[in-house]
Coordinates of C-alpha atoms in Angstrom, one line a residue:
X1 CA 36.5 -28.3 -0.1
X2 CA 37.3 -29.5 -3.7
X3 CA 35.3 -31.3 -5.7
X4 CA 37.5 -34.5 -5.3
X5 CA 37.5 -33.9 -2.0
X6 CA 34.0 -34.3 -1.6
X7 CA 34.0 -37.1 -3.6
X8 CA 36.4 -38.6 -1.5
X9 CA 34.4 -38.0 1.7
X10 CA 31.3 -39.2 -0.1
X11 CA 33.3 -42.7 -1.1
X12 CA 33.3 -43.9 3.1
X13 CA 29.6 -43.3 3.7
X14 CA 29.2 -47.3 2.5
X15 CA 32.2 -48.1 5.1
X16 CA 30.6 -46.0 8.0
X17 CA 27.3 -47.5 7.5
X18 CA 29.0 -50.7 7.9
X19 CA 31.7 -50.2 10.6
X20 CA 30.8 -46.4 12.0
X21 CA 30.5 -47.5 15.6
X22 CA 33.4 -49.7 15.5
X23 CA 34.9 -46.4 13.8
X24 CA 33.9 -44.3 16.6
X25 CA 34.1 -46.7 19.4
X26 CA 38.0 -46.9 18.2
X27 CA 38.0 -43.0 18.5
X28 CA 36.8 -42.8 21.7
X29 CA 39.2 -44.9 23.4
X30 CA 41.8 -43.5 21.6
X31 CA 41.1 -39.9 22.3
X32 CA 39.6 -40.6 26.4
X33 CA 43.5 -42.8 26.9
X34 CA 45.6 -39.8 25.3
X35 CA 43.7 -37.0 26.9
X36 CA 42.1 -38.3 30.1
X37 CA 41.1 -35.0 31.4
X38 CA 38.2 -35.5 29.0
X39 CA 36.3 -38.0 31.3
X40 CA 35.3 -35.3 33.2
X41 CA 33.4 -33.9 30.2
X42 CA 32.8 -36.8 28.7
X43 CA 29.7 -38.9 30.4
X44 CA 31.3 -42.3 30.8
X45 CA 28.3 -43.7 31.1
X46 CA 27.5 -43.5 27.7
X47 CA 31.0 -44.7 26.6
X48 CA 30.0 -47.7 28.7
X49 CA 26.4 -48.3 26.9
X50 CA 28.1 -47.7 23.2
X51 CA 25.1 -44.5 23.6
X52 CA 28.0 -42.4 22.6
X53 CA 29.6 -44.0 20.4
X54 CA 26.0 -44.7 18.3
X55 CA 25.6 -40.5 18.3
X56 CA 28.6 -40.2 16.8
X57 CA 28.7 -42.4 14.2
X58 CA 25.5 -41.2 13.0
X59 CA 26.5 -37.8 13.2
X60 CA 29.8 -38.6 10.8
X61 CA 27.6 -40.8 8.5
X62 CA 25.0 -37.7 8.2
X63 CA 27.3 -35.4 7.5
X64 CA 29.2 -37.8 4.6
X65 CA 26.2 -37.9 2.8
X66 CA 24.9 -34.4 2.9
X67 CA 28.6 -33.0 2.8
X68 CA 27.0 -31.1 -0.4
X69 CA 24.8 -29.4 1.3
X70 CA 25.5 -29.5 5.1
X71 CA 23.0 -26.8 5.7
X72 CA 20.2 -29.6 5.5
X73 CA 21.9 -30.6 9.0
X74 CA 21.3 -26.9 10.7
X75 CA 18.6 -28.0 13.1
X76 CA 20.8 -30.8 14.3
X77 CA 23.9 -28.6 14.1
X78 CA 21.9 -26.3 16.6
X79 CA 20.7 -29.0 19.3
X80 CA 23.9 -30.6 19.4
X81 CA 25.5 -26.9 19.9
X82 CA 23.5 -26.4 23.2
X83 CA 24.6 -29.5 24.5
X84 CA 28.0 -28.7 24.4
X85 CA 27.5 -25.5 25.8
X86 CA 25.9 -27.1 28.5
X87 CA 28.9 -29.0 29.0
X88 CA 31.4 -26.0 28.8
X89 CA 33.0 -27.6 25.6
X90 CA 35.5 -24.8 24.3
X91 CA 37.0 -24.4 20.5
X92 CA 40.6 -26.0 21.6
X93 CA 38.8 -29.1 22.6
X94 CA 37.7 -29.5 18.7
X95 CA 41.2 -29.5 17.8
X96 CA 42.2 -32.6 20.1
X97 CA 39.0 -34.8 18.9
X98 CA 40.0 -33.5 14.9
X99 CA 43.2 -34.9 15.7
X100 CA 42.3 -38.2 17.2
X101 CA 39.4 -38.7 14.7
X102 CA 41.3 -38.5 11.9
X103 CA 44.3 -40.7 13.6
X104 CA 41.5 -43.0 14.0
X105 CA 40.2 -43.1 10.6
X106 CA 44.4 -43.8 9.3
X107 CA 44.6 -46.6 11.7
X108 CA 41.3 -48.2 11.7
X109 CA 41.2 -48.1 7.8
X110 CA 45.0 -49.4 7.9
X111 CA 45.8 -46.1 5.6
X112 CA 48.6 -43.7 5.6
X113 CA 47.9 -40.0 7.5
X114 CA 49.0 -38.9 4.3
X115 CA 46.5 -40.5 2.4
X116 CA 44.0 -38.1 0.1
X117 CA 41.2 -39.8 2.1
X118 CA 42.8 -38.2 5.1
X119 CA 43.5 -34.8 4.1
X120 CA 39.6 -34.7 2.3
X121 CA 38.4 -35.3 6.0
X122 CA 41.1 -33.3 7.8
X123 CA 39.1 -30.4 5.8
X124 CA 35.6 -31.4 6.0
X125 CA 35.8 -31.7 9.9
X126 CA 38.2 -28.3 9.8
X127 CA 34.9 -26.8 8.2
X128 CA 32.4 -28.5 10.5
X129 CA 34.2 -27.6 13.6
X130 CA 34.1 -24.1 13.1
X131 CA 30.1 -24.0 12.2
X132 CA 29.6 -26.1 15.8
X133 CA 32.5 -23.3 17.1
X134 CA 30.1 -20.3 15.9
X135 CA 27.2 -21.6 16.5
X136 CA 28.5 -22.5 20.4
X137 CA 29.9 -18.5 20.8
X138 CA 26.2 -17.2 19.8
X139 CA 25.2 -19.0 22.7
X140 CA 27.6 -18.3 25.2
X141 CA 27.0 -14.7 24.0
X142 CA 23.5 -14.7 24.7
X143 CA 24.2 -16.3 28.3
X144 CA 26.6 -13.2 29.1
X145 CA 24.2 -10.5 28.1
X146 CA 21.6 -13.0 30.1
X147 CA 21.1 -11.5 33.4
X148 CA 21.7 -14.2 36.4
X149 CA 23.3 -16.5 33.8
X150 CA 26.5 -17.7 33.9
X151 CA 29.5 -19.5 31.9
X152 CA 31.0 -22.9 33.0
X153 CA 30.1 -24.8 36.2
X154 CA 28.7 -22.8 38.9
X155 CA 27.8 -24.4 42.7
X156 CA 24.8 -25.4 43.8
X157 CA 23.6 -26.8 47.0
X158 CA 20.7 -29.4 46.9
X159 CA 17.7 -27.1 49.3
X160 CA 15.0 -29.9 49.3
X161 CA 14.6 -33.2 47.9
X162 CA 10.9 -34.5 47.1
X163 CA 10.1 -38.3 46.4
X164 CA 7.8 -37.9 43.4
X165 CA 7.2 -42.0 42.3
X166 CA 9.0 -45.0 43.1
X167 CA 11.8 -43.8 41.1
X168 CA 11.6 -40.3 40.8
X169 CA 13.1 -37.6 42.7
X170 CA 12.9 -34.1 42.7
X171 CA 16.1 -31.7 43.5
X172 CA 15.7 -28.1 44.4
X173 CA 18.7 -26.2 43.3
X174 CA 19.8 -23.4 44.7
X175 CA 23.0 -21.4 44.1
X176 CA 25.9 -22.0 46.5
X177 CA 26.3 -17.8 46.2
X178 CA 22.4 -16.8 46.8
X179 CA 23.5 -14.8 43.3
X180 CA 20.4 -14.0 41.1
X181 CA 19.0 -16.8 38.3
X182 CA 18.5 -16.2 34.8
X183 CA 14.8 -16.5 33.6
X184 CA 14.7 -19.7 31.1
X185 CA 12.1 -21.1 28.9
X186 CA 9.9 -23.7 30.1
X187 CA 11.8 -27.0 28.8
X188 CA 14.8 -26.3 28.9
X189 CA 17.6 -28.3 30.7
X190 CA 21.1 -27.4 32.6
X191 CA 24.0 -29.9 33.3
X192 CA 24.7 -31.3 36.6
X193 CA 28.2 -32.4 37.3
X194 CA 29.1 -35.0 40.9
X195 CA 32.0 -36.6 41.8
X196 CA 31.5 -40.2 41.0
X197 CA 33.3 -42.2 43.6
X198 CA 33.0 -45.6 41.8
X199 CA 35.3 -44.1 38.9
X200 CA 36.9 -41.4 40.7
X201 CA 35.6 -38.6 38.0
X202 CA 33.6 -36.1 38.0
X203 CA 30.4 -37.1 35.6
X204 CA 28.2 -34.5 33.9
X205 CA 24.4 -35.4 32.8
X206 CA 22.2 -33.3 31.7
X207 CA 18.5 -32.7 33.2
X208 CA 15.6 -30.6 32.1
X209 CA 14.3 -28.6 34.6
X210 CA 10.8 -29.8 35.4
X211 CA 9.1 -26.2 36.4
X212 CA 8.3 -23.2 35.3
X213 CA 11.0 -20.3 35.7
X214 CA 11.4 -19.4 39.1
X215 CA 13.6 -16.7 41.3
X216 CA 15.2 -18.9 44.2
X217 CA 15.5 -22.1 42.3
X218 CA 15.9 -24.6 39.8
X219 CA 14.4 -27.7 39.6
X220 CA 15.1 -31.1 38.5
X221 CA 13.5 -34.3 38.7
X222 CA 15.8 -37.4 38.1
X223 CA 15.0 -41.0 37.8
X224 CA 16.9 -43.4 39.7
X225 CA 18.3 -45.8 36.8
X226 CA 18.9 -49.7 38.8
X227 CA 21.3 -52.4 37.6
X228 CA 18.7 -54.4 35.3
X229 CA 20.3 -57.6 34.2
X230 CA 23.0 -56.7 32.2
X231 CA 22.5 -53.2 32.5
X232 CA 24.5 -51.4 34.4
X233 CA 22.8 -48.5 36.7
X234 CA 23.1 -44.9 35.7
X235 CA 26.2 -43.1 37.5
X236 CA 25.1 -39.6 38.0
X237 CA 21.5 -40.2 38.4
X238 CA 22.4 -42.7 41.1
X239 CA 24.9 -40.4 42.7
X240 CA 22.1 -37.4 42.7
X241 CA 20.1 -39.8 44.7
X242 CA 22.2 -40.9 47.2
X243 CA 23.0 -37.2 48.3
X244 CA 21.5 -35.0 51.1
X245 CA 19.7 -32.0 51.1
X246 CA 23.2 -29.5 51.9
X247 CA 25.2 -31.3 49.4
X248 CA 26.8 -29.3 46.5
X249 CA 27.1 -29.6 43.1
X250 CA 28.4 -28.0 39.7
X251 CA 25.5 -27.0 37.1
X252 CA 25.7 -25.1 34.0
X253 CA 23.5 -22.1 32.8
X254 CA 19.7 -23.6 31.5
X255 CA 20.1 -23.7 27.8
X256 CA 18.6 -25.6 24.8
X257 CA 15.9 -25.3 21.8
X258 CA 13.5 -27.5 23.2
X259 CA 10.9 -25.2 24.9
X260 CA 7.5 -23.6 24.6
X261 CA 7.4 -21.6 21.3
X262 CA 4.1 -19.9 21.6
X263 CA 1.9 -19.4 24.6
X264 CA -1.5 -18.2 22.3
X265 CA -1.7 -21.4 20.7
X266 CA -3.6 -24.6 21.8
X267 CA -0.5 -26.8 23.2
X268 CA -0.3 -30.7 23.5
X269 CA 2.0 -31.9 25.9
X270 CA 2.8 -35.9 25.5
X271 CA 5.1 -37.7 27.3
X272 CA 6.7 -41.2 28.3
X273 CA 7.9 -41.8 32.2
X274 CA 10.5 -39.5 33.1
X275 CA 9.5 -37.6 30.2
X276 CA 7.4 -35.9 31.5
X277 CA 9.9 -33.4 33.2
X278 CA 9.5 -30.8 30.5
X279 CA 6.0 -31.0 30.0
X280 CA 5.1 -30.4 33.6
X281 CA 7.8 -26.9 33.3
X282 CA 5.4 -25.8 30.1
X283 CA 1.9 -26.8 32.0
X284 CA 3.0 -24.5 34.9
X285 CA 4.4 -22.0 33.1
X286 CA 0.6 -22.0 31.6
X287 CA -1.0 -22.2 34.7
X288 CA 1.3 -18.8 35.9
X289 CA -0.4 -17.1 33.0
X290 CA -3.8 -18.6 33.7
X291 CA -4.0 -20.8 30.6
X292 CA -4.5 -18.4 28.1
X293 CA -5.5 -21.3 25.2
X294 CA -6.5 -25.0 25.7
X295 CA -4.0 -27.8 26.7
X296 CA -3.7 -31.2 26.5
X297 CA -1.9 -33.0 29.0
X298 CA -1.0 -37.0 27.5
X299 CA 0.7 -39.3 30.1
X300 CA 1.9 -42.6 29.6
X301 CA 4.3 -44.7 32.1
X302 CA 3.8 -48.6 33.4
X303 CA 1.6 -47.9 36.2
X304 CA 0.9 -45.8 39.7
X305 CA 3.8 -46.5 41.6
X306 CA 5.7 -44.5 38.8
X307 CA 3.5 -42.0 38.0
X308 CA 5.4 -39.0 38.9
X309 CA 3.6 -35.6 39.7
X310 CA 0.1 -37.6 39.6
X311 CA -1.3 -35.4 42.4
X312 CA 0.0 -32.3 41.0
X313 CA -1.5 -32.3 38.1
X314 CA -4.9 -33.1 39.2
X315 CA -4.8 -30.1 41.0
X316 CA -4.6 -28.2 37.7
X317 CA -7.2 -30.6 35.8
X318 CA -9.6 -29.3 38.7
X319 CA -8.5 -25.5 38.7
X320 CA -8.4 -24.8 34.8
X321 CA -11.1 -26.2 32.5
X322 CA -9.7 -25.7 29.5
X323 CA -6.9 -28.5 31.1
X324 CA -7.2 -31.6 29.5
X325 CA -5.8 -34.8 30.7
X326 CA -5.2 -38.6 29.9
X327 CA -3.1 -40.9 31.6
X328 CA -2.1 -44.2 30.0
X329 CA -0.8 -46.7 32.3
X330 CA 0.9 -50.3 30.0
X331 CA 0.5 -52.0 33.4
X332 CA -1.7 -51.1 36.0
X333 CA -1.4 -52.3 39.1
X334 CA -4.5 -53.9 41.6
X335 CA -4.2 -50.7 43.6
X336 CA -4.5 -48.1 40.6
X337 CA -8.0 -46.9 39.9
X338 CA -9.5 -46.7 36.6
X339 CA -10.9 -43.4 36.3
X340 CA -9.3 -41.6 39.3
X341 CA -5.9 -42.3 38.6
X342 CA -5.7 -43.4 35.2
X343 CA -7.8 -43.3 32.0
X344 CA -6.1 -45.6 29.8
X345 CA -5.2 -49.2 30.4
X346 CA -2.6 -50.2 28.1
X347 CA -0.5 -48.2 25.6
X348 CA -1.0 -44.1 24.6
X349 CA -2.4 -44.7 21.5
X350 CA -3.6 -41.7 20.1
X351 CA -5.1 -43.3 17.2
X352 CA -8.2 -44.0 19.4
X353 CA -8.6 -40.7 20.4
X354 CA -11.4 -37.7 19.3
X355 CA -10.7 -34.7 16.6
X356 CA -11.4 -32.6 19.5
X357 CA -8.5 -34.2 21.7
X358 CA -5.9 -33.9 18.9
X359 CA -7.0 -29.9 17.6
X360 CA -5.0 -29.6 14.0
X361 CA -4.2 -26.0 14.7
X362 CA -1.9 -26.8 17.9
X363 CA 1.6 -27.0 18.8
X364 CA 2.4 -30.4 19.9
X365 CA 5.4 -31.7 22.2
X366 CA 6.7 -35.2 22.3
X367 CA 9.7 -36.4 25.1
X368 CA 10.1 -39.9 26.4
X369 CA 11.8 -43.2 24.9
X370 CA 12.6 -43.0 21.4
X371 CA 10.0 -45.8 20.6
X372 CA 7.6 -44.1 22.2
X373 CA 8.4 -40.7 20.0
X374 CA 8.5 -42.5 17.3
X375 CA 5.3 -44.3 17.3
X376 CA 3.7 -40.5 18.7
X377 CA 4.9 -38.8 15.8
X378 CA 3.9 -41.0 13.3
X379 CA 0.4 -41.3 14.7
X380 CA 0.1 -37.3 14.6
X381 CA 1.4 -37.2 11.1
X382 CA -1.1 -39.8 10.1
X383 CA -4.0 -38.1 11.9
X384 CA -2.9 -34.9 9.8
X385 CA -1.3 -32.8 12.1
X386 CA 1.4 -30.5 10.0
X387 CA 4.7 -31.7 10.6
X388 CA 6.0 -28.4 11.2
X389 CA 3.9 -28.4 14.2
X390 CA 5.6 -31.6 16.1
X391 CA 8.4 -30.7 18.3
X392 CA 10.5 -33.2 20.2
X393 CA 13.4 -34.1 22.3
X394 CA 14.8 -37.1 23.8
X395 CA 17.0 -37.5 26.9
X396 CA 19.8 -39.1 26.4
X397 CA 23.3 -38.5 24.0
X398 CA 23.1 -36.1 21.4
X399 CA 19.2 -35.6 21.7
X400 CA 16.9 -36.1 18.8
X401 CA 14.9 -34.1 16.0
X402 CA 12.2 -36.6 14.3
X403 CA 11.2 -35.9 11.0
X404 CA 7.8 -36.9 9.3

C-alpha cells in the first residue's frame, strides 16, 4: 500500500467507530441476498443477534487503525484463521465478501466505486485476505499430514446422548465410516453442521470438545439455548437437542489455539456455565497422565440444577490430591448444599481467595461469558499473575483474546 493509501484507510476509523455495525450489518445482507449459498456457512443465528455483524465491525475498525503495523493483530489473525477452517471457508470465498464489502462501503458512504477511498481499501483487504488465506493453508496442511483428520464436513452419527444439567447435554460422536480419529489437544473445538428445518439451511456452530482425546469418539456437550423474552432460542444447539441417538450429522476436523500448552506446569482451570466444556477436556487429559503438577479446578454457574459434570469431578477431587476445587454458585437453590455441592455462595471472586489457591508460577485458563472473563482477567492481573500467563477463549462469533 502507498502512503496515501494508508492515510486514506486511516481517515474512516472515526466513521466505523461511529457507524461500523450499520457498515457491516449493510454488508451482510448485501453479500447473504447475492450469494445465498453462504447461509450454509454463515451461522444465521448470529446475523439474527447482530453477533456477527459486531465481530466484524471490530475486526475492520482494528485493522484501520493498526493498518501500519498489522502484525500487532497476528494473535487474532490466527484465532479467527481456525475458525474458518473449521468452517471449510476456502480462498474464492474471500473474493466474493472483498467484493461485496467494498460495494458496501461505495453505497453506504454514498461514494463512487471509483473513489480513492475505494481503491485504498480494495488493497488493504487484497493484502489482508491473503495473510487470513496463508495462515488458513498452514492449517489445512497440518490437518492432511494429521493422521485420522480430515478436510471439510465428514459424517457423524450421534452414539449416546448424556443429560449432564438442566440444560446441558452431552453428544458422543462417532464417525459415520468407523474411519480412525485424529489425536487433538485438550480444548480444542470442531464444527457441527444440521439441517435447520425452521430456515430450511443447513447451520454450522462450533463446539469444544469437552474430553480428553479419545480413539472411538468425540465429545461435545451443548447447552440448550430457550426463547428468553426477546431472545430468540439458539438454532443448532436446539436442533442437537431434539435429535436421537442414530441421527447424523456433518463435523469438521478438531482445530483451534485454545488448548493446554504445558502439562509440567501448575494449571488453573476457570470457567462460567457452559464454559466449562474445555476445562473438563484439560482436567481429564491430566487425570490420563496422573496429574503430573497441581490443578485448580474454579467453577461458577447460577446454581445445582445447572451444574454440569458436578459428580464427575468430585470423583477426581477424591482420587488426586493435588486436585483442587471450588464451585461458586450466584444463586443457590434450597436443595443445593453448602459444602457438598458448592463452596461459594454468590459470585467467583477470586479476589477473596489464598496465594496458595492462585500459585504465580501457573498457567491459567479463563472460558465463559465475556463479563465473566473480563472481570477473571482483571482480578489475576491485579493479584500479579504475568499476563503472558492468562489464556482465554470465548464461545461465540469470532472468539476472543483479552489483553491486560
Amino acid at each position: 500500500m502507498t502512503e496515501s493509501q494508508k492515510d486514506l484507510v486511516k481517515a474512516t476509523v472515526p466513521v466505523l467507530r461511529e457507524s461500523g455495525v450499520a457498515l457491516t450489518s449493510y454488508f451482510y445482507n448485501r453479500m447473504l441476498s447475492n450469494n445465498p449459498e453462504l447461509k450454509e456457512t454463515f451461522n444465521m443465528g448470529h446475523q439474527r443477534s447482530g453477533a456477527q455483524a459486531q465481530a466484524l465491525a471490530g475486526a475492520v475498525l482494528a485493522y484501520a487503525e493498526n493498518i501500519d503495523d498489522p502484525s500487532v493483530l497476528a494473535p487474532v489473525i490466527e484465532l479467527i484463521a481456525h475458525k474458518h477452517v473449521s468452517l471449510n471457508i476456502q480462498s474464492p470465498d474471500y473474493a466474493i465478501v472483498g467484493e461485496n464489502l467494498l460495494h458496501s462501503i461505495s453505497e453506504v458512504l454514498s461514494i463512487s466505486m471509483d473513489d480513492p477511498l475505494i481503491e485504498a481499501w480494495g488493497v488493504a483487504y487484497g493484502q489482508l485476505a491473503d495473510v487470513f488465506i496463508n495462515a488458513e493453508k498452514a492449517i489445512y496442511e497440518q490437518h492432511q499430514q494429521t493422521k485420522g483428520s480430515w478436510l471439510g464436513w465428514r459424517s457423524f452419527k450421534i452414539a449416546k446422548k448424556v443429560q449432564e444439567s438442566s440444560e446441558i447435554t452431552s453428544f458422543y460422536l462417532k464417525p459415520s465410516d468407523d474411519g480412525d480419529l485424529p489425536t487433538h489437544q485438550a480444548g480444542q473445538y470442531i464444527s457441527v453442521r444440521v439441517l435447520v428445518e425452521e430456515l430450511g439451511l443447513k447451520q454450522p456452530r462450533q463446539y469444544t470438545l469437552s474430553d480428553s482425546p479419545q480413539q472411538d469418539y468425540l465429545r461435545i456437550s451443548v447447552k440448550r439455548e430457550d426463547e428468553k423474552g426477546d431472545l430468540a432460542g439458539g438454532w443448532v444447539s436446539n436442533t442437537l437437542h431434539g435429535l436421537t441417538e442414530g441421527a447424523e450429522i456433518e463435523v469438521s476436523a478438531p482445530t483451534g489455539n485454545f488448548f493446554l500448552f504445558d502439562k509440567d506446569r501448575p494449571n488453573v482451570l476457570i470457567s462460567g456455565g457452559v464454559g466449562l466444556t474445555p476445562m473438563i477436556s484439560m482436567l481429564n487429559h491430566l487425570a490420563s497422565l496422573d496429574m503430573p503438577e497441581s490443578v485448580y479446578f474454579y467453577h461458577a454457574c447460577r446454581n445445582g440444577k445447572v451444574h454440569a459434570m458436578k459428580s464427575h469431578v468430585q470423583e477426581l477431587n477424591a482420587k488426586f490430591p493435588q486436585l483442587t476445587h471450588l464451585v461458586a454458585y450466584e444463586f443457590p437453590e434450597t436443595h443445593d448444599q453448602l459444602g457438598q455441592d458448592y463452596d461459594i455462595a454468590g459470585r467467583l471472586d477470586l479476589s477473596a481467595l489464598s496465594d496458595d489457591q492462585l500459585p504465580k508460577d501457573a498457567d491459567y485458563y479463563l472460558c465463559g461469558p465475556m463479563p465473566f472473563m473480563a472481570e477473571q482477567q482483571k482480578a489475576l492481573v491485579a493479584r500479579g499473575i504475568p499476563a503472558e500467563n492468562i489464556h482465554s477463549e470465548a464461545f461465540g462469533t469470532g472468539g476472543v483474546k483479552l489483553s491486560a
